[in-house]
CSV table of C-alpha atoms in Angstrom, one decimal:
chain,number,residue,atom,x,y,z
A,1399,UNK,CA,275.0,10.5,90.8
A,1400,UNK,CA,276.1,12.8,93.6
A,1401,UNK,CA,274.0,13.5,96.7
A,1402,UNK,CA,274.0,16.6,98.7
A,1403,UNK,CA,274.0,14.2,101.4
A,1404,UNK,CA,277.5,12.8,100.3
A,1405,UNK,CA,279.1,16.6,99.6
A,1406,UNK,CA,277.6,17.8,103.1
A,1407,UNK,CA,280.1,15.4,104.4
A,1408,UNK,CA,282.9,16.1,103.2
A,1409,UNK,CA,282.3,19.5,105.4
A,1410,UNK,CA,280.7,18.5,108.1
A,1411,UNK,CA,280.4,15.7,110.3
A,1412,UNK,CA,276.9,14.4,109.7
A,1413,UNK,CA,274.9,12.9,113.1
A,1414,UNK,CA,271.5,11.2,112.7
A,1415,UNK,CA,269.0,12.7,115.1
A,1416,UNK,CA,266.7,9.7,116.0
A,1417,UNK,CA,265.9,6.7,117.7
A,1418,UNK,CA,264.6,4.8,115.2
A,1419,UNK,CA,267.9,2.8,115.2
A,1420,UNK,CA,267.3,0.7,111.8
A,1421,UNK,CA,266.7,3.6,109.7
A,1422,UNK,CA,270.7,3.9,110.3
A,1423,UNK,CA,271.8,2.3,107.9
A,1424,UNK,CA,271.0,3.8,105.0
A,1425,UNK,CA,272.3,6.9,106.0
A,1426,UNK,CA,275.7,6.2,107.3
A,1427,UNK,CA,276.0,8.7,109.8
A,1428,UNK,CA,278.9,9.5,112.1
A,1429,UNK,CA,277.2,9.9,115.5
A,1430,UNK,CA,273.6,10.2,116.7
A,1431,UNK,CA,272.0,11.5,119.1
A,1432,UNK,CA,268.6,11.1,121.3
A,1433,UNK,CA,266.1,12.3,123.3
A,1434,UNK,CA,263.1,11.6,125.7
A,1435,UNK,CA,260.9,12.1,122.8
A,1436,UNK,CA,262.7,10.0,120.2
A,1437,UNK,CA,262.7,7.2,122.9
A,1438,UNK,CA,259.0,7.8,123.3
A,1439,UNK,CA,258.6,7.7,119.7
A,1440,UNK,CA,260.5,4.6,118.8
A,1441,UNK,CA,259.1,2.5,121.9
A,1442,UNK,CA,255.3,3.1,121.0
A,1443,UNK,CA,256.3,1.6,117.4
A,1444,UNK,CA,255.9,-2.5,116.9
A,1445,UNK,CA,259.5,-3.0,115.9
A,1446,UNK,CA,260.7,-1.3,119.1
A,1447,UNK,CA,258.6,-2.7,121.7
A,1448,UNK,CA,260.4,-5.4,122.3
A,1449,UNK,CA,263.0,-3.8,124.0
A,1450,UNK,CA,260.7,-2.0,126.6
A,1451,UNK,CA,259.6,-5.2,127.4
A,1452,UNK,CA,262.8,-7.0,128.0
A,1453,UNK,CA,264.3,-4.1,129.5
A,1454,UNK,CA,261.2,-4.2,132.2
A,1455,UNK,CA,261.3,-7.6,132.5
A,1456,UNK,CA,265.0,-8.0,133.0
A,1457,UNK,CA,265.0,-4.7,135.6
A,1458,UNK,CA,261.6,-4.9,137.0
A,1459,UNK,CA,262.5,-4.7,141.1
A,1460,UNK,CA,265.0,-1.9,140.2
A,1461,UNK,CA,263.6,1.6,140.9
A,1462,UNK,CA,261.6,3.1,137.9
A,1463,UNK,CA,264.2,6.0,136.9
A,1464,UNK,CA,266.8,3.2,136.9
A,1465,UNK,CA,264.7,0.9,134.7
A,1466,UNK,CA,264.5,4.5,132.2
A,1467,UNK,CA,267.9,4.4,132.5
A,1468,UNK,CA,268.4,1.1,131.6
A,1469,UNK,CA,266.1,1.2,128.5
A,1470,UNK,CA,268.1,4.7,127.8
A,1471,UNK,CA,271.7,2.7,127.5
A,1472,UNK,CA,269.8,-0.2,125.7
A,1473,UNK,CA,268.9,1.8,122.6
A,1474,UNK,CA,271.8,3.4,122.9
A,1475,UNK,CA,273.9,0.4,122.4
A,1476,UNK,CA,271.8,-1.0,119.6
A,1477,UNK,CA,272.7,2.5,118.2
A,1478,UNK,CA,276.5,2.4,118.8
A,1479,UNK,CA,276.6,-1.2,117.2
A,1480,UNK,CA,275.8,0.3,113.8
A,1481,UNK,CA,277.5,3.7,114.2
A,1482,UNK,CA,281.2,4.3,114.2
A,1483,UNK,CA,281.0,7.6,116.5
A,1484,UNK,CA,279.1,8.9,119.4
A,1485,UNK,CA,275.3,8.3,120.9
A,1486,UNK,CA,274.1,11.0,122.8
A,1487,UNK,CA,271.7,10.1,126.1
A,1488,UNK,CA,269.8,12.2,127.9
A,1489,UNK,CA,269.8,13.3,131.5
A,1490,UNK,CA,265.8,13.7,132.8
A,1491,UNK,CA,264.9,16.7,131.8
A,1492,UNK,CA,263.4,17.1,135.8
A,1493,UNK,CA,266.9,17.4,136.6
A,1494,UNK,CA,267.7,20.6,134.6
A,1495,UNK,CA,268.2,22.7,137.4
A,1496,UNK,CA,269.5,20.3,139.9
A,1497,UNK,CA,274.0,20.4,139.2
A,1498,UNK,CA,274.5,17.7,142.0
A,1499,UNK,CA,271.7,15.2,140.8
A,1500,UNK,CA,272.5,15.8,137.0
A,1501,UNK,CA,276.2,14.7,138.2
A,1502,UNK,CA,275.0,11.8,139.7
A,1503,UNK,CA,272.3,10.4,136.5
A,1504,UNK,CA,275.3,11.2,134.8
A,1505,UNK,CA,277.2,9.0,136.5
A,1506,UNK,CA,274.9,6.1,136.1
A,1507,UNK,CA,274.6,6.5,132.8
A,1508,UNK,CA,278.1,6.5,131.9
A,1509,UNK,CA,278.2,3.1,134.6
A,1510,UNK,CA,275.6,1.2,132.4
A,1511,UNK,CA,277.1,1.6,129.5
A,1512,UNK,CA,280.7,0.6,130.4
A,1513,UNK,CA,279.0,-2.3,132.4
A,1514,UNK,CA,277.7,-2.9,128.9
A,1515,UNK,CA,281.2,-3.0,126.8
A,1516,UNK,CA,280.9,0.7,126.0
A,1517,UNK,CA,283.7,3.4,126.6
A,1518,UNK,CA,282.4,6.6,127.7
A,1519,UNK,CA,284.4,8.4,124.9
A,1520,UNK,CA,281.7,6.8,122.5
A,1521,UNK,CA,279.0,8.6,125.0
A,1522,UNK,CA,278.0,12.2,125.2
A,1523,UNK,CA,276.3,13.5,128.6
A,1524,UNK,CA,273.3,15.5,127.2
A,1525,UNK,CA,272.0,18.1,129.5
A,1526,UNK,CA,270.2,21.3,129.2
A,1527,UNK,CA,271.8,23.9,128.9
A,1528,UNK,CA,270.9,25.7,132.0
A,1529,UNK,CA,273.2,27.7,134.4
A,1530,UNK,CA,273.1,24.3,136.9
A,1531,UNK,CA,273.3,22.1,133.6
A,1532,UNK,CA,276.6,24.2,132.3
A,1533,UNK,CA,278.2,23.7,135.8
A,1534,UNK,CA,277.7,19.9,135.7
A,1535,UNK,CA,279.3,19.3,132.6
A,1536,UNK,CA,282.0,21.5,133.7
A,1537,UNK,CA,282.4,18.8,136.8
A,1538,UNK,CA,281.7,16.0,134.4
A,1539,UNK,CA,283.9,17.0,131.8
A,1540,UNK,CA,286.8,17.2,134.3
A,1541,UNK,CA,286.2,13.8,134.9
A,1542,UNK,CA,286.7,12.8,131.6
A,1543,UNK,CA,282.4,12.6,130.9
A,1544,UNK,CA,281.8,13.9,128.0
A,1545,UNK,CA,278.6,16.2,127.4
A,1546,UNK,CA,276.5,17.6,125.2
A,1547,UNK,CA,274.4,20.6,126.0
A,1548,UNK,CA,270.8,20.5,124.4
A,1549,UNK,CA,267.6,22.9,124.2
A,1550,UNK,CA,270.6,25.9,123.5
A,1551,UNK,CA,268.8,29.2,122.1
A,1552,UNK,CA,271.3,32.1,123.1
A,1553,UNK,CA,274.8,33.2,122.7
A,1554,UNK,CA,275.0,33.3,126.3
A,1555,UNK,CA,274.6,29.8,126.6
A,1556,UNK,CA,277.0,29.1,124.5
A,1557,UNK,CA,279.6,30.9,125.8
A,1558,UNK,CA,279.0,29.7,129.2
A,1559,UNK,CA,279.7,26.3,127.3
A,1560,UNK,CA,282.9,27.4,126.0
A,1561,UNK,CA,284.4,28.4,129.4
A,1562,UNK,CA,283.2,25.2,130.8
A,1563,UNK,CA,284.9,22.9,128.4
A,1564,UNK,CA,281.6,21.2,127.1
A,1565,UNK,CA,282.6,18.8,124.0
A,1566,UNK,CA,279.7,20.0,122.2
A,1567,UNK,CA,276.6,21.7,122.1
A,1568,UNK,CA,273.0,21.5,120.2
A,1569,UNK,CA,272.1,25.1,118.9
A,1570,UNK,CA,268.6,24.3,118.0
A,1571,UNK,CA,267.7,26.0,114.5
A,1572,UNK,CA,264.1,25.3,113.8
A,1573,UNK,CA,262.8,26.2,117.5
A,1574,UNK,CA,264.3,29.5,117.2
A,1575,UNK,CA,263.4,29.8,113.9
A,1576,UNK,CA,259.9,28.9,114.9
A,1577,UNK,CA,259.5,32.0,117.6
A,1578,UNK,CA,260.6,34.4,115.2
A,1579,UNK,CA,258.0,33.1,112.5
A,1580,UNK,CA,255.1,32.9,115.3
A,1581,UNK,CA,256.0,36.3,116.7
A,1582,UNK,CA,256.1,37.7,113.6
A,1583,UNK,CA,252.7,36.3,112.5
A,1584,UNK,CA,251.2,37.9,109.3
A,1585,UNK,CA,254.3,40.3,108.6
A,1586,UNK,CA,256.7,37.0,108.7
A,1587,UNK,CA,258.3,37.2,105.1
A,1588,UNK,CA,260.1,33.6,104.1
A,1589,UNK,CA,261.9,34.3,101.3
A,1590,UNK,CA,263.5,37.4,103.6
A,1591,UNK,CA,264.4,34.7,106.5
A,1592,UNK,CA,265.5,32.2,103.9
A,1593,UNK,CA,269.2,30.7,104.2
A,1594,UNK,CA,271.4,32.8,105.5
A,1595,UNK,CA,269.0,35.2,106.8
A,1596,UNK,CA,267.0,32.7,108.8
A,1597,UNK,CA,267.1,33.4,112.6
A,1598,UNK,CA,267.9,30.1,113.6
A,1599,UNK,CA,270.9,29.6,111.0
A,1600,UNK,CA,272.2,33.7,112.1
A,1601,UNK,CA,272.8,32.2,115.6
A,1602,UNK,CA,274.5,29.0,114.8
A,1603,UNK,CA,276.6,31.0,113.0
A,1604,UNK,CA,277.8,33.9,115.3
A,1605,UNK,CA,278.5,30.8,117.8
A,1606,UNK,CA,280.2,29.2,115.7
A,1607,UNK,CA,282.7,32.4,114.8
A,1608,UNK,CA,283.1,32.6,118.1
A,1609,UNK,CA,284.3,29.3,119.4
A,1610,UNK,CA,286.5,29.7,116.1
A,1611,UNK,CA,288.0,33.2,116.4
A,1612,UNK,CA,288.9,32.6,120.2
A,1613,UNK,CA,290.0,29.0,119.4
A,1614,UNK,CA,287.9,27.0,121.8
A,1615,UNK,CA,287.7,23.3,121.5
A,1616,UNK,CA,283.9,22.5,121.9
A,1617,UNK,CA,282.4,21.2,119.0
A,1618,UNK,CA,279.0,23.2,117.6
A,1619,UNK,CA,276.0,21.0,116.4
A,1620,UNK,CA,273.3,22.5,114.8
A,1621,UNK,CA,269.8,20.7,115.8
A,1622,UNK,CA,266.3,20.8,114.9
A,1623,UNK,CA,265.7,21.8,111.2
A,1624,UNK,CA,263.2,22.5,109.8
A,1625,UNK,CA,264.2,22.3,105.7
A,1626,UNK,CA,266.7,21.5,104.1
A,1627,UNK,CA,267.8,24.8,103.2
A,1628,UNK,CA,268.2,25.5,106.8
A,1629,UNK,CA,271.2,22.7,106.7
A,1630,UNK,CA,272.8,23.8,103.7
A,1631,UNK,CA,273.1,27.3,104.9
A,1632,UNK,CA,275.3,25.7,107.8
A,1633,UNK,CA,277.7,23.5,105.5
A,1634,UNK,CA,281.1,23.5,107.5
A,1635,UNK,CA,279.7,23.5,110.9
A,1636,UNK,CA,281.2,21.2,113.1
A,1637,UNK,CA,278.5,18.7,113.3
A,1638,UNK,CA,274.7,18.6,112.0
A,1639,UNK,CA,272.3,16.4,113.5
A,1640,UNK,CA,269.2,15.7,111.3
A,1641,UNK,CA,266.5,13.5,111.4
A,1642,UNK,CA,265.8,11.1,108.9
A,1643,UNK,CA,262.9,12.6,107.2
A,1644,UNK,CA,265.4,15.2,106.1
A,1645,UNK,CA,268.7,12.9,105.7
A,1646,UNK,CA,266.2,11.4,103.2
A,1647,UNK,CA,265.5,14.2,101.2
A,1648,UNK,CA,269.8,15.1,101.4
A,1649,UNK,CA,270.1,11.8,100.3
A,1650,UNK,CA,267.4,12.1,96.7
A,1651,UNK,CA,268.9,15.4,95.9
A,1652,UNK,CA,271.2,16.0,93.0
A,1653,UNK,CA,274.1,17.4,94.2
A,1654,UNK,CA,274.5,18.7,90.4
A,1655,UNK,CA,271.4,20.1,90.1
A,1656,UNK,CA,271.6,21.8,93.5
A,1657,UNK,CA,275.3,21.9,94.9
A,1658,UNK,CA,276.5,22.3,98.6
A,1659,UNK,CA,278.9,25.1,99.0
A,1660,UNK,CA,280.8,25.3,102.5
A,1661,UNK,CA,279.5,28.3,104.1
A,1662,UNK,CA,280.7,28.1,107.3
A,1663,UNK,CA,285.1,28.4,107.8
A,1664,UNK,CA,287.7,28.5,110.5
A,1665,UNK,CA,290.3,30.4,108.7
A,1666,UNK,CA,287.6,32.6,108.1
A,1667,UNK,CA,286.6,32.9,112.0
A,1668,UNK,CA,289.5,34.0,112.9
A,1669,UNK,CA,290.3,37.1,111.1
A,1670,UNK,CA,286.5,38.4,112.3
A,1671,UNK,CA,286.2,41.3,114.9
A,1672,UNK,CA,284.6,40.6,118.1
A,1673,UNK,CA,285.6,40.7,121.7
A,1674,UNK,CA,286.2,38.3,124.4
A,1675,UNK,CA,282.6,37.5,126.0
A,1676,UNK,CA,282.6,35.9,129.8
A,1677,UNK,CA,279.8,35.6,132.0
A,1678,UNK,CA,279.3,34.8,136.1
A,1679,UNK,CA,276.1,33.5,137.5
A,1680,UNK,CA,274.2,36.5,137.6
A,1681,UNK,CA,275.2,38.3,134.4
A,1682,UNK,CA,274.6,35.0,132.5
A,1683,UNK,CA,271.1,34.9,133.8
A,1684,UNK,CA,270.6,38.4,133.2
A,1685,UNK,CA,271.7,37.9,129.8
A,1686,UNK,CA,269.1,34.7,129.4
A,1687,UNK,CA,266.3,37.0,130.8
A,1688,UNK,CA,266.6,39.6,128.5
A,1689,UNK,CA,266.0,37.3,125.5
A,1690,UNK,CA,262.9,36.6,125.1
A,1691,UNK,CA,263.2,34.3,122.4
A,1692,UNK,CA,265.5,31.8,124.7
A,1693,UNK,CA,264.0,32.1,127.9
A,1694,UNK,CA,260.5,31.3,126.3
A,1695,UNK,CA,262.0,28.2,124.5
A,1696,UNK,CA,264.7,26.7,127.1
A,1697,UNK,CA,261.5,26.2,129.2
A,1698,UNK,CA,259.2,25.0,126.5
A,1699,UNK,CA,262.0,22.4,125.8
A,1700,UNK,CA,262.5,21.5,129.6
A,1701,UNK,CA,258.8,20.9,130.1
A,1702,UNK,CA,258.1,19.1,126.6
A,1703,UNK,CA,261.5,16.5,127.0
A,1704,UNK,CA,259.8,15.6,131.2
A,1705,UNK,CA,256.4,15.3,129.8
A,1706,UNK,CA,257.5,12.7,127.4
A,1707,UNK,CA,259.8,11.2,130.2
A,1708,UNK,CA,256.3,11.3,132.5
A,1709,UNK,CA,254.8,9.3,129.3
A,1710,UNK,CA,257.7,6.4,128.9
A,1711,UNK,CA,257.5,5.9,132.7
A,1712,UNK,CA,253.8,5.0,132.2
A,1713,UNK,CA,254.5,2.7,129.5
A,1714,UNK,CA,256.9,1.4,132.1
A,1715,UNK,CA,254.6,1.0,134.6
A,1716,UNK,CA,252.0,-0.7,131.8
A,1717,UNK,CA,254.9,-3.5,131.1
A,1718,UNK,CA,255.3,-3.8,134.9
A,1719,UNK,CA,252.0,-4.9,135.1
């Protein structure tokens, strides 16, 4: 029978959000992106150890934020070998408000993996989406580095992206739905926040009207569900990355019993009514300051993604010996 996994597709450009790389498979995705965490994840697991060991072993006199690097582009690769698309690496999260340094991990990054056989149009940059983040994709993508800006929360952000010709950026759905549920605490109503009504799913969509009606070319992602219903109510974005718990359950489901309509439309994008949106430095991070919701969460992200990366460099230092 029909999966809602296989109709999703037909709309939307499905990207597995994981680095547990032999879970793939299964799922066929197009793309797939990482993180510290995932990394952290996969490397404390039996089947992935291995490679943190003969990563170590093969780089152990290099620097240890080159020897990251180097385990980084190695699961990436194992990742591009059963993918057709894009991998998505991370730039340490430490760097977030550094422009010139992000450049310049971004530069190594994209070095490994050609050194490795890969062309950097089958890598995406990912960097936070911070005002020092935005301005080192704009470099990078001028360059021909293509990015993807993570940990994004606001509309701000998101235009900022637009203007500086990111490929694509993460709108993360389940962390912003999260702050609305916790701030709302015991008056939170679910079935009132469902679907289309869900915070998380509300912002994805006004971006992506936007980048439609005004005809820009980067590509929206949603990121970080937290139900299925949360992906379903985005059918027709762009891209979706989701993580295999939830592939899984996409994957079960009856497309029959409960089918995916396409929600989300570029025809219909461009006849909405909205203006022309631009920010500078200091209305941008006026406009990130006065919501709540995104400032709180861009640095919960920041500091979560480098605690992780403290974490893997200790399990670096463990293999060193």
């Amino acid at each position: 029978m029909p999966t809602q996994l296989e109709h999703l597709k037909q709309f939307t450009t499905v990207v597995a959000d994981t680095g547990n790389f032999r879970q793939l498979a299964q799922f066929a995705p197009q793309d797939a992106t990482t993180n510290p965490s995932l990394i952290l994840k996969a490397v404390q697991q039996p089947e992935y150890a291995p490679l943190l060991t003969d990563c170590v072993a093969a780089h152990r006199d290099f620097p240890r934020p080159d020897i990251v690097d180097q385990l980084l582009v190695r699961f990436g690769c194992e990742i591009l070998a059963l993918i057709p698309g894009r991998v998505s690496t991370e730039v340490d999260a430490c760097l977030s408000f550094d422009t010139a340094a992000t450049v310049a991990r971004a530069h190594r990054l994209i070095r490994l993996y050609e050194q490795s056989g890969v062309p950097r149009e089958r890598v995406l940059i990912k960097i936070a989406a911070t005002w020092e983040g935005i301005q080192a994709a704009r470099v990078l993508e001028r360059e021909g580095i293509h990015c993807n800006l993570t940990l994004l929360f606001s509309f701000c952000q998101a235009v900022a992206c637009g203007d500086a010709g990111v490929t694509l950026i993460s709108p993360f759905v389940g962390r912003i739905y999260d702050w609305y549920k916790k701030s709302a605490g015991t008056t939170w109503d679910e079935a009132a926040h469902a679907g289309l009504n869900d915070p998380g799913v509300k912002s994805v969509c006004q971006i992506y009207t936007y980048y439609k009606h005004f005809g820009l070319s980067t590509e929206v992602m949603g990121a970080s569900f937290r139900n299925v219903g949360q992906i379903l109510a985005l059918a027709g974005c762009d891209l979706l990355t989701i993580s295999p718990d939830l592939l899984a359950l996409l994957q079960s489901a009856d497309v029959e019993a409960a089918p995916v309509v396409r929600i989300l439309d570029p025809d219909t994008a461009k006849v909405a009514h909205m203006p022309a949106i631009s920010y500078h430095e200091a209305a941008f991070r006026y406009a990130l300051n006065d919501d709540a919701m995104a400032t709180e969460k861009l640095a919960e992200g920041i500091r979560a993604f480098a605690a992780d990366a403290v974490k893997l460099d200790k399990l670096i230092e463990l293999a060193l010996g």
